[in-house]
Amino acid sequence: MSILYYTLNNSVFSNFAFYSTASVVKMMGLSALTTLKRMSKDVFANPEDLSLAKNKSAVVVLNDPDVERVRRNHLNDIENIVPFVLVGLIYVGTNPDRDTALWHFRIFFISRVLHTLTYQFALPQPSRFIACLAGYLTTLSMATRVLLTVRP
Amino acid sequence: MSILYYTLNNSVFSNFAFYSTASVVKMMGLSALTTLKRMSKDVFANPEDLSLAKNKSAVVVLNDPDVERVRRNHLNDIENIVPFVLVGLIYVGTNPDRDTALWHFRIFFISRVLHTLTYQFALPQPSRFIACLAGYLTTLSMATRVLLTVRP
Amino acid sequence: MSILYYTLNNSVFSNFAFYSTASVVKMMGLSALTTLKRMSKDVFANPEDLSLAKNKSAVVVLNDPDVERVRRNHLNDIENIVPFVLVGLIYVGTNPDRDTALWHFRIFFISRVLHTLTYQFALPQPSRFIACLAGYLTTLSMATRVLLTVRP
């Protein structure tokens, strides 16, 4: 009998569905935060965007530290959350133990929430480094299981 | 009986397959456009790339406005199209209504085509903002269904 | 009878699982390389990161050529490897010929390893361009099959 891994009847998949979607939504929150920062500070990267500025003499600004902080945070999310979802989706297909998988998903999601908080509040290092590392190692752990399971 | 969501016999999946692949191909088009802009203007980011320049006295340039416009557009695609595909893939597994799902996929794809056109032709705002927002809300709508369906 | 494409019993999926995970892990390697370069050169983008610097008078630096080279390489990976995994996952569902699919996955992975080597060792062009193009065309080839198979 073939087992169906990619249905919500499989609790590994439904747990993955929850935490991966929550992680992506958190990442998408930084798009909104970038827009809010740009609007509140009149910091725009394109000449045609200046019509949105409150100050009608605003000019293009590409190096505002507050906007750039959000953008670096966003790019770091892309560099980490996208690999988590891609690898995690395949990891679900290796039929991992339910609880082991759930803790991978939980630790990853929590690490990314903490990473965002440490980044946006500029908390002292190595707090942000450790938050990022925890999620990174979680993804590598899932990738290791995939590579050992399916090696040609 | 288990239902197979991830086969092309499921029209929700085959519609998703079409529009998500079309969105990714559109995103990849901006890689090609970046290369074309760099070649046509001799704007290169690495010293070893200068051997490709028509003008043999070209130097490294990191702030050409035309190339940077394409690159910002490309990054915005990554920030929006990748979440759409990741969330959409899981959304297919929640067995959504066929037509509701199809309109999510269509609206998203159209929003990204319009976003690219407004960006590359520098059309007056808020045209680009609205195009981006439409796609963003479409992905959030799918994410909401996933999170409500699978919440632990 | 429905065929299950997304199980490791399907060798197209298990081959995809191996090469896509290997590609993502290679991409994640550039996160580690960025951190190593930042630490070795005391090049940090945030004021709070300066507490990690060996030189206690280090200041924020956003344009170090060595760090920026790794970051451009990383972004190029995101622009190419993420589309490969997203399109490849759907391509598996189109039931491609086993060997045709395997060669797509192999060529893509090799192209990205070569791309990284040519980038980090700054090898003469067009070596990096050709490495990148090979992977790009591989993804487009898979996308073409998907779009022709599922067109509405």
Short mmCIF file of C-alpha atoms in Angstrom, two decimals:
data_model
loop_
_atom_site.label_atom_id
_atom_site.label_comp_id
_atom_site.label_asym_id
_atom_site.label_seq_id
_atom_site.Cartn_x
_atom_site.Cartn_y
_atom_site.Cartn_z
CA MET A 1 0.00 0.00 0.00
CA SER A 2 1.28 3.42 -0.90
CA ILE A 3 1.11 5.97 1.88
CA LEU A 4 -0.08 9.47 1.07
CA TYR A 5 2.30 11.94 2.66
CA TYR A 6 0.93 15.10 1.08
CA THR A 7 -2.58 15.21 2.51
CA LEU A 8 -3.84 17.00 5.59
CA ASN A 9 -4.73 13.56 7.01
CA ASN A 10 -0.98 13.19 7.57
CA SER A 11 -0.28 15.22 10.70
CA VAL A 12 3.35 15.78 9.64
CA PHE A 13 2.07 17.55 6.53
CA SER A 14 -0.64 19.52 8.33
CA ASN A 15 1.88 20.68 10.96
CA PHE A 16 4.27 21.65 8.19
CA ALA A 17 1.44 23.46 6.39
CA PHE A 18 0.77 25.53 9.51
CA TYR A 19 4.32 26.51 10.41
CA SER A 20 5.56 27.05 6.87
CA THR A 21 2.58 29.27 6.02
CA ALA A 22 2.99 31.16 9.29
CA SER A 23 6.69 31.70 8.48
CA VAL A 24 5.88 32.99 4.99
CA VAL A 25 3.21 35.33 6.38
CA LYS A 26 5.75 36.65 8.90
CA MET A 27 8.14 37.27 5.98
CA MET A 28 5.40 39.06 4.05
CA GLY A 29 4.89 41.30 7.08
CA LEU A 30 8.25 42.87 6.31
CA SER A 31 6.94 43.99 2.90
CA ALA A 32 4.21 45.89 4.72
CA LEU A 33 6.71 47.26 7.26
CA THR A 34 8.97 48.50 4.44
CA THR A 35 6.05 50.37 2.88
CA LEU A 36 5.05 51.87 6.24
CA LYS A 37 8.64 53.04 6.91
CA ARG A 38 8.92 54.51 3.41
CA MET A 39 5.64 56.40 3.78
CA SER A 40 6.36 57.66 7.31
CA LYS A 41 9.82 58.96 6.37
CA ASP A 42 9.20 59.96 2.72
CA VAL A 43 11.96 57.58 1.62
CA PHE A 44 11.35 56.42 -1.94
CA ALA A 45 13.59 54.59 -4.41
CA ASN A 46 11.87 55.66 -7.65
CA PRO A 47 11.24 59.17 -8.98
CA GLU A 48 7.58 58.36 -9.78
CA ASP A 49 7.02 57.36 -6.13
CA LEU A 50 7.69 60.92 -4.94
CA SER A 51 4.09 61.86 -5.75
CA LEU A 52 3.21 59.75 -2.68
CA ALA A 53 5.42 61.86 -0.39
CA LYS A 54 3.93 64.20 2.21
CA ASN A 55 6.85 66.60 1.68
CA LYS A 56 6.47 67.71 -1.93
CA SER A 57 10.18 68.55 -2.22
CA ALA A 58 11.23 64.97 -1.31
CA VAL A 59 13.94 63.41 -3.48
CA VAL A 60 14.94 59.80 -4.16
CA VAL A 61 16.76 58.30 -1.16
CA LEU A 62 18.48 54.92 -1.37
CA ASN A 63 20.36 54.78 1.93
CA ASP A 64 17.95 55.59 4.75
CA PRO A 65 19.16 53.51 7.73
CA ASP A 66 15.67 52.66 9.03
CA VAL A 67 14.36 51.50 5.66
CA GLU A 68 17.58 49.61 4.91
CA ARG A 69 17.35 47.78 8.26
CA VAL A 70 13.90 46.44 7.34
CA ARG A 71 15.13 45.53 3.86
CA ARG A 72 18.14 43.61 5.22
CA ASN A 73 15.80 41.80 7.61
CA HIS A 74 13.50 40.96 4.70
CA LEU A 75 16.35 39.62 2.56
CA ASN A 76 17.59 37.52 5.50
CA ASP A 77 14.08 36.06 5.76
CA ILE A 78 14.16 35.16 2.07
CA GLU A 79 17.59 33.57 2.52
CA ASN A 80 16.31 31.42 5.40
CA ILE A 81 12.54 30.94 5.24
CA VAL A 82 12.40 30.00 1.55
CA PRO A 83 15.00 27.20 2.04
CA PHE A 84 13.05 25.99 5.10
CA VAL A 85 9.81 25.66 3.13
CA LEU A 86 11.47 24.05 0.09
CA VAL A 87 13.50 21.54 2.09
CA GLY A 88 10.68 20.98 4.59
CA LEU A 89 8.24 20.07 1.84
CA ILE A 90 10.57 17.31 0.64
CA TYR A 91 11.39 16.29 4.22
CA VAL A 92 7.66 15.56 4.77
CA GLY A 93 7.98 12.97 1.98
CA THR A 94 10.69 11.08 3.91
CA ASN A 95 8.06 10.07 6.49
CA PRO A 96 9.83 11.51 9.55
CA ASP A 97 8.73 10.80 13.10
CA ARG A 98 5.74 13.02 13.91
CA ASP A 99 7.15 14.67 17.02
CA THR A 100 10.67 15.09 15.65
CA ALA A 101 9.21 16.84 12.64
CA LEU A 102 6.93 19.03 14.74
CA TRP A 103 9.83 20.27 16.86
CA HIS A 104 11.82 21.10 13.73
CA PHE A 105 8.92 23.21 12.47
CA ARG A 106 8.30 24.88 15.85
CA ILE A 107 11.95 25.71 16.54
CA PHE A 108 12.34 27.15 13.05
CA PHE A 109 9.30 29.38 13.33
CA ILE A 110 10.23 30.63 16.80
CA SER A 111 13.81 31.31 15.67
CA ARG A 112 12.53 33.53 12.86
CA VAL A 113 10.17 35.48 15.12
CA LEU A 114 13.05 36.06 17.54
CA HIS A 115 15.35 37.02 14.66
CA THR A 116 12.89 39.68 13.49
CA LEU A 117 12.47 41.08 17.01
CA THR A 118 16.23 41.22 17.65
CA TYR A 119 16.76 42.85 14.24
CA GLN A 120 14.03 45.48 14.44
CA PHE A 121 14.81 46.44 18.03
CA ALA A 122 18.58 46.32 17.35
CA LEU A 123 19.16 44.14 20.41
CA PRO A 124 22.78 43.48 21.43
CA GLN A 125 24.60 40.75 19.54
CA PRO A 126 24.97 37.77 19.53
CA SER A 127 21.20 37.55 20.14
CA ARG A 128 20.31 37.98 16.46
CA PHE A 129 23.14 35.70 15.36
CA ILE A 130 21.94 32.91 17.67
CA ALA A 131 18.30 33.27 16.58
CA CYS A 132 19.35 33.02 12.93
CA LEU A 133 21.68 30.08 13.59
CA ALA A 134 18.95 28.05 15.31
CA GLY A 135 16.69 28.23 12.27
CA TYR A 136 19.59 27.62 9.88
CA LEU A 137 20.60 24.42 11.70
CA THR A 138 16.98 23.24 11.75
CA THR A 139 16.80 23.47 7.97
CA LEU A 140 20.18 21.76 7.61
CA SER A 141 18.97 18.95 9.87
CA MET A 142 15.96 18.35 7.63
CA ALA A 143 18.17 18.56 4.52
CA THR A 144 20.54 15.96 6.00
CA ARG A 145 17.67 13.51 6.48
CA VAL A 146 16.50 14.08 2.90
CA LEU A 147 19.97 13.59 1.42
CA LEU A 148 20.63 10.43 3.46
CA THR A 149 17.21 9.00 2.56
CA VAL A 150 17.26 9.57 -1.19
CA ARG A 151 20.94 9.49 -2.11
CA PRO A 152 21.25 7.97 -5.58
CA MET B 1 -11.04 7.10 0.54
CA SER B 2 -8.13 9.46 0.35
CA ILE B 3 -8.33 12.07 -2.32
CA LEU B 4 -5.25 12.91 -4.34
CA TYR B 5 -4.82 16.65 -4.45
CA TYR B 6 -1.40 16.77 -6.06
CA THR B 7 -2.12 15.22 -9.45
CA LEU B 8 -2.96 16.93 -12.71
CA ASN B 9 -6.33 15.10 -12.58
CA ASN B 10 -7.23 17.64 -9.90
CA SER B 11 -8.10 20.80 -11.82
CA VAL B 12 -7.20 22.98 -8.81
CA PHE B 13 -3.67 21.60 -8.98
CA SER B 14 -3.39 21.83 -12.76
CA ASN B 15 -4.62 25.44 -12.71
CA PHE B 16 -2.13 26.20 -9.94
CA ALA B 17 0.61 24.47 -11.96
CA PHE B 18 -0.12 26.74 -14.92
CA TYR B 19 -0.33 30.09 -13.15
CA SER B 20 2.50 29.48 -10.68
CA THR B 21 4.84 28.34 -13.46
CA ALA B 22 3.81 31.30 -15.62
CA SER B 23 4.52 33.64 -12.67
CA VAL B 24 7.96 32.11 -12.10
CA VAL B 25 8.79 32.37 -15.82
CA LYS B 26 7.75 36.04 -15.74
CA MET B 27 10.09 36.52 -12.77
CA MET B 28 12.91 34.78 -14.64
CA GLY B 29 12.34 37.20 -17.51
CA LEU B 30 13.75 39.94 -15.31
CA SER B 31 17.05 38.02 -15.07
CA ALA B 32 17.26 38.21 -18.85
CA LEU B 33 16.25 41.88 -18.84
CA THR B 34 18.97 42.69 -16.28
CA THR B 35 21.57 41.04 -18.50
CA LEU B 36 20.30 42.89 -21.58
CA LYS B 37 20.40 46.25 -19.75
CA ARG B 38 23.91 45.56 -18.44
CA MET B 39 25.19 44.64 -21.90
CA SER B 40 23.52 47.56 -23.68
CA LYS B 41 24.86 50.13 -21.20
CA ASP B 42 28.20 48.48 -20.27
CA VAL B 43 27.13 48.43 -16.61
CA PHE B 44 28.89 45.60 -14.77
CA ALA B 45 29.24 44.84 -11.08
CA ASN B 46 32.40 42.68 -11.21
CA PRO B 47 35.86 43.62 -12.55
CA GLU B 48 36.10 40.35 -14.52
CA ASP B 49 32.85 41.22 -16.34
CA LEU B 50 34.42 44.26 -17.98
CA SER B 51 35.91 42.02 -20.68
CA LEU B 52 32.32 41.76 -21.96
CA ALA B 53 31.98 45.55 -22.38
CA LYS B 54 31.88 47.17 -25.81
CA ASN B 55 33.73 50.19 -24.42
CA LYS B 56 37.10 48.80 -23.38
CA SER B 57 37.63 51.57 -20.82
CA ALA B 58 34.42 50.69 -18.92
CA VAL B 59 34.70 50.53 -15.13
CA VAL B 60 32.60 48.80 -12.46
CA VAL B 61 29.28 50.62 -11.95
CA LEU B 62 26.95 49.73 -9.07
CA ASN B 63 24.37 52.52 -9.25
CA ASP B 64 23.07 52.78 -12.81
CA PRO B 65 19.43 53.88 -12.49
CA ASP B 66 18.14 51.73 -15.38
CA VAL B 67 19.82 48.54 -14.17
CA GLU B 68 18.82 49.23 -10.55
CA ARG B 69 15.18 49.69 -11.61
CA VAL B 70 15.14 46.20 -13.14
CA ARG B 71 16.89 44.78 -10.07
CA ARG B 72 14.38 46.35 -7.67
CA ASN B 73 11.56 44.97 -9.82
CA HIS B 74 13.20 41.53 -9.73
CA LEU B 75 13.61 41.60 -5.93
CA ASN B 76 9.97 42.66 -5.56
CA ASP B 77 9.00 39.65 -7.68
CA ILE B 78 10.99 37.37 -5.39
CA GLU B 79 9.32 38.96 -2.36
CA ASN B 80 5.85 38.31 -3.82
CA ILE B 81 5.89 35.48 -6.35
CA VAL B 82 7.86 33.03 -4.20
CA PRO B 83 5.39 33.40 -1.27
CA PHE B 84 2.50 32.94 -3.73
CA VAL B 85 3.89 29.64 -5.02
CA LEU B 86 4.83 28.33 -1.56
CA VAL B 87 1.51 29.23 0.05
CA GLY B 88 -0.47 28.28 -3.06
CA LEU B 89 1.02 24.80 -3.12
CA ILE B 90 -0.20 24.17 0.42
CA TYR B 91 -3.53 25.90 -0.32
CA VAL B 92 -4.18 23.30 -3.06
CA GLY B 93 -4.02 20.67 -0.30
CA THR B 94 -6.90 22.32 1.60
CA ASN B 95 -9.29 21.29 -1.21
CA PRO B 96 -10.57 24.78 -2.05
CA ASP B 97 -13.51 25.41 -4.35
CA ARG B 98 -12.34 25.09 -7.94
CA ASP B 99 -13.50 28.50 -9.17
CA THR B 100 -12.47 30.38 -6.03
CA ALA B 101 -8.99 28.93 -6.38
CA LEU B 102 -8.80 29.69 -10.09
CA TRP B 103 -9.65 33.35 -9.52
CA HIS B 104 -6.97 33.59 -6.82
CA PHE B 105 -4.40 32.26 -9.28
CA ARG B 106 -5.60 34.48 -12.17
CA ILE B 107 -5.75 37.68 -10.15
CA PHE B 108 -2.30 37.05 -8.74
CA PHE B 109 -0.73 36.43 -12.14
CA ILE B 110 -2.40 39.47 -13.71
CA SER B 111 -1.36 41.65 -10.76
CA ARG B 112 2.29 40.70 -11.28
CA VAL B 113 2.20 41.35 -15.03
CA LEU B 114 0.68 44.79 -14.35
CA HIS B 115 3.24 45.41 -11.59
CA THR B 116 6.10 44.73 -14.01
CA LEU B 117 4.60 46.97 -16.69
CA THR B 118 4.00 49.85 -14.26
CA TYR B 119 7.53 49.46 -12.89
CA GLN B 120 9.41 49.24 -16.18
CA PHE B 121 7.46 52.08 -17.81
CA ALA B 122 7.61 54.14 -14.58
CA LEU B 123 3.86 54.81 -14.74
CA PRO B 124 2.42 57.33 -12.25
CA GLN B 125 1.74 56.06 -8.76
CA PRO B 126 -0.35 54.61 -7.18
CA SER B 127 -0.68 52.28 -10.20
CA ARG B 128 2.29 50.13 -9.20
CA PHE B 129 1.27 50.16 -5.56
CA ILE B 130 -2.23 48.93 -6.38
CA ALA B 131 -0.94 46.20 -8.72
CA CYS B 132 1.41 44.95 -6.00
CA LEU B 133 -1.28 45.13 -3.30
CA ALA B 134 -3.74 43.03 -5.31
CA GLY B 135 -1.29 40.15 -5.57
CA TYR B 136 -0.22 40.53 -1.94
CA LEU B 137 -3.82 40.28 -0.69
CA THR B 138 -4.43 37.25 -2.92
CA THR B 139 -1.56 35.38 -1.26
CA LEU B 140 -2.73 36.47 2.20
CA SER B 141 -6.23 35.21 1.38
CA MET B 142 -4.83 31.76 0.52
CA ALA B 143 -2.63 31.81 3.63
CA THR B 144 -5.66 32.62 5.80
CA ARG B 145 -7.51 29.58 4.48
CA VAL B 146 -4.49 27.36 5.14
CA LEU B 147 -4.01 28.64 8.69
CA LEU B 148 -7.70 28.28 9.55
CA THR B 149 -7.84 24.78 8.04
CA VAL B 150 -4.77 23.28 9.70
CA ARG B 151 -4.41 25.20 12.95
CA PRO B 152 -3.02 22.81 15.57
CA MET C 1 -5.74 3.96 -11.09
CA SER C 2 -4.19 7.17 -9.95
CA ILE C 3 -0.43 7.25 -9.97
CA LEU C 4 1.38 8.76 -7.02
CA TYR C 5 4.02 11.13 -8.28
CA TYR C 6 5.02 12.66 -4.97
CA THR C 7 6.41 9.66 -3.13
CA LEU C 8 9.97 8.46 -2.88
CA ASN C 9 8.84 5.26 -4.65
CA ASN C 10 8.75 7.42 -7.79
CA SER C 11 12.39 7.70 -8.86
CA VAL C 12 11.71 11.01 -10.65
CA PHE C 13 10.62 12.48 -7.31
CA SER C 14 13.45 10.93 -5.31
CA ASN C 15 16.02 12.19 -7.84
CA PHE C 16 14.41 15.62 -7.69
CA ALA C 17 14.46 15.46 -3.88
CA PHE C 18 18.20 14.80 -3.92
CA TYR C 19 19.28 17.44 -6.43
CA SER C 20 16.91 20.18 -5.28
CA THR C 21 17.92 19.71 -1.63
CA ALA C 22 21.60 19.64 -2.64
CA SER C 23 21.09 22.89 -4.59
CA VAL C 24 19.38 24.58 -1.62
CA VAL C 25 22.15 23.44 0.73
CA LYS C 26 24.73 24.85 -1.69
CA MET C 27 22.79 28.15 -1.64
CA MET C 28 22.71 28.10 2.17
CA GLY C 29 26.49 27.67 2.13
CA LEU C 30 26.73 31.26 0.89
CA SER C 31 25.00 32.46 4.08
CA ALA C 32 27.80 30.85 6.05
CA LEU C 33 30.42 32.26 3.68
CA THR C 34 28.99 35.77 4.08
CA THR C 35 29.26 35.47 7.86
CA LEU C 36 32.83 34.16 7.64
CA LYS C 37 33.86 37.03 5.33
CA ARG C 38 32.19 39.60 7.60
CA MET C 39 33.94 38.22 10.69
CA SER C 40 37.34 37.89 9.03
CA LYS C 41 37.26 41.46 7.67
CA ASP C 42 35.24 43.18 10.44
CA VAL C 43 32.66 44.26 7.83
CA PHE C 44 29.27 44.71 9.48
CA ALA C 45 26.07 46.33 8.22
CA ASN C 46 24.45 47.13 11.59
CA PRO C 47 25.83 49.26 14.45
CA GLU C 48 24.94 46.60 17.03
CA ASP C 49 27.05 44.04 15.12
CA LEU C 50 30.24 46.01 15.79
CA SER C 51 30.50 44.39 19.23
CA LEU C 52 31.48 41.23 17.29
CA ALA C 53 34.44 42.98 15.60
CA LYS C 54 38.03 42.12 16.52
CA ASN C 55 39.02 45.75 15.90
CA LYS C 56 37.09 47.69 18.52
CA SER C 57 37.16 50.87 16.42
CA ALA C 58 35.39 49.19 13.46
CA VAL C 59 32.56 51.15 11.85
CA VAL C 60 29.59 50.11 9.70
CA VAL C 61 30.73 49.21 6.17
CA LEU C 62 28.22 48.59 3.37
CA ASN C 63 30.48 48.39 0.31
CA ASP C 64 33.28 45.93 1.02
CA PRO C 65 34.07 44.30 -2.36
CA ASP C 66 34.72 40.81 -0.93
CA VAL C 67 31.51 40.71 1.10
CA GLU C 68 29.49 42.21 -1.76
CA ARG C 69 30.80 39.54 -4.16
CA VAL C 70 29.46 36.78 -1.89
CA ARG C 71 26.17 38.65 -1.49
CA ARG C 72 25.72 39.07 -5.25
CA ASN C 73 26.47 35.37 -5.68
CA HIS C 74 23.89 34.55 -3.00
CA LEU C 75 21.22 36.72 -4.62
CA ASN C 76 21.95 35.11 -8.00
CA ASP C 77 21.43 31.71 -6.35
CA ILE C 78 18.06 32.87 -5.01
CA GLU C 79 17.12 34.15 -8.46
CA ASN C 80 17.95 30.80 -10.05
CA ILE C 81 17.78 27.95 -7.52
CA VAL C 82 14.40 28.93 -6.05
CA PRO C 83 12.73 28.94 -9.52
CA PHE C 84 14.35 25.57 -10.25
CA VAL C 85 12.89 23.98 -7.13
CA LEU C 86 9.44 25.54 -7.58
CA VAL C 87 9.14 24.67 -11.27
CA GLY C 88 10.84 21.29 -10.78
CA LEU C 89 8.35 20.26 -8.13
CA ILE C 90 5.47 20.85 -10.53
CA TYR C 91 7.44 19.28 -13.40
CA VAL C 92 7.62 16.03 -11.39
CA GLY C 93 3.80 15.99 -11.52
CA THR C 94 3.80 15.97 -15.34
CA ASN C 95 5.25 12.43 -15.26
CA PRO C 96 8.36 13.15 -17.34
CA ASP C 97 10.64 10.45 -18.66
CA ARG C 98 12.90 9.26 -15.84
CA ASP C 99 16.23 9.81 -17.59
CA THR C 100 15.24 13.10 -19.21
CA ALA C 101 14.23 14.41 -15.79
CA LEU C 102 17.41 13.14 -14.13
CA TRP C 103 19.61 14.93 -16.65
CA HIS C 104 17.68 18.17 -16.09
CA PHE C 105 18.33 17.89 -12.36
CA ARG C 106 21.99 16.93 -12.77
CA ILE C 107 22.81 19.65 -15.30
CA PHE C 108 21.13 22.26 -13.13
CA PHE C 109 23.00 21.28 -10.01
CA ILE C 110 26.37 21.12 -11.79
CA SER C 111 25.73 24.50 -13.44
CA ARG C 112 25.18 26.11 -10.03
CA VAL C 113 28.31 24.57 -8.52
CA LEU C 114 30.32 25.85 -11.49
CA HIS C 115 28.63 29.25 -11.22
CA THR C 116 29.68 29.56 -7.57
CA LEU C 117 33.26 28.53 -8.34
CA THR C 118 33.59 30.95 -11.27
CA TYR C 119 32.08 33.74 -9.13
CA GLN C 120 34.14 33.24 -5.99
CA PHE C 121 37.43 32.76 -7.88
CA ALA C 122 36.54 35.61 -10.28
CA LEU C 123 37.38 33.44 -13.30
CA PRO C 124 37.48 35.14 -16.71
CA GLN C 125 34.14 35.69 -18.41
CA PRO C 126 32.13 34.30 -20.15
CA SER C 127 32.69 31.25 -17.88
CA ARG C 128 30.27 32.48 -15.19
CA PHE C 129 27.76 33.64 -17.78
CA ILE C 130 27.74 30.20 -19.46
CA ALA C 131 27.40 28.36 -16.13
CA CYS C 132 24.43 30.53 -15.19
CA LEU C 133 22.83 30.20 -18.63
CA ALA C 134 22.96 26.39 -18.55
CA GLY C 135 20.97 26.25 -15.32
CA TYR C 136 18.57 28.96 -16.50
CA LEU C 137 17.75 27.06 -19.70
CA THR C 138 17.27 23.84 -17.74
CA THR C 139 14.60 25.49 -15.60
CA LEU C 140 12.97 27.04 -18.68
CA SER C 141 12.89 23.62 -20.34
CA MET C 142 11.01 22.15 -17.36
CA ALA C 143 8.67 25.16 -17.30
CA THR C 144 7.90 24.70 -20.99
CA ARG C 145 6.84 21.10 -20.39
CA VAL C 146 4.62 22.17 -17.49
CA LEU C 147 2.95 24.97 -19.46
CA LEU C 148 2.34 22.75 -22.51
CA THR C 149 0.96 19.93 -20.33
CA VAL C 150 -1.46 21.91 -18.21
CA ARG C 151 -2.47 24.83 -20.41
CA PRO C 152 -6.08 25.69 -19.63
#
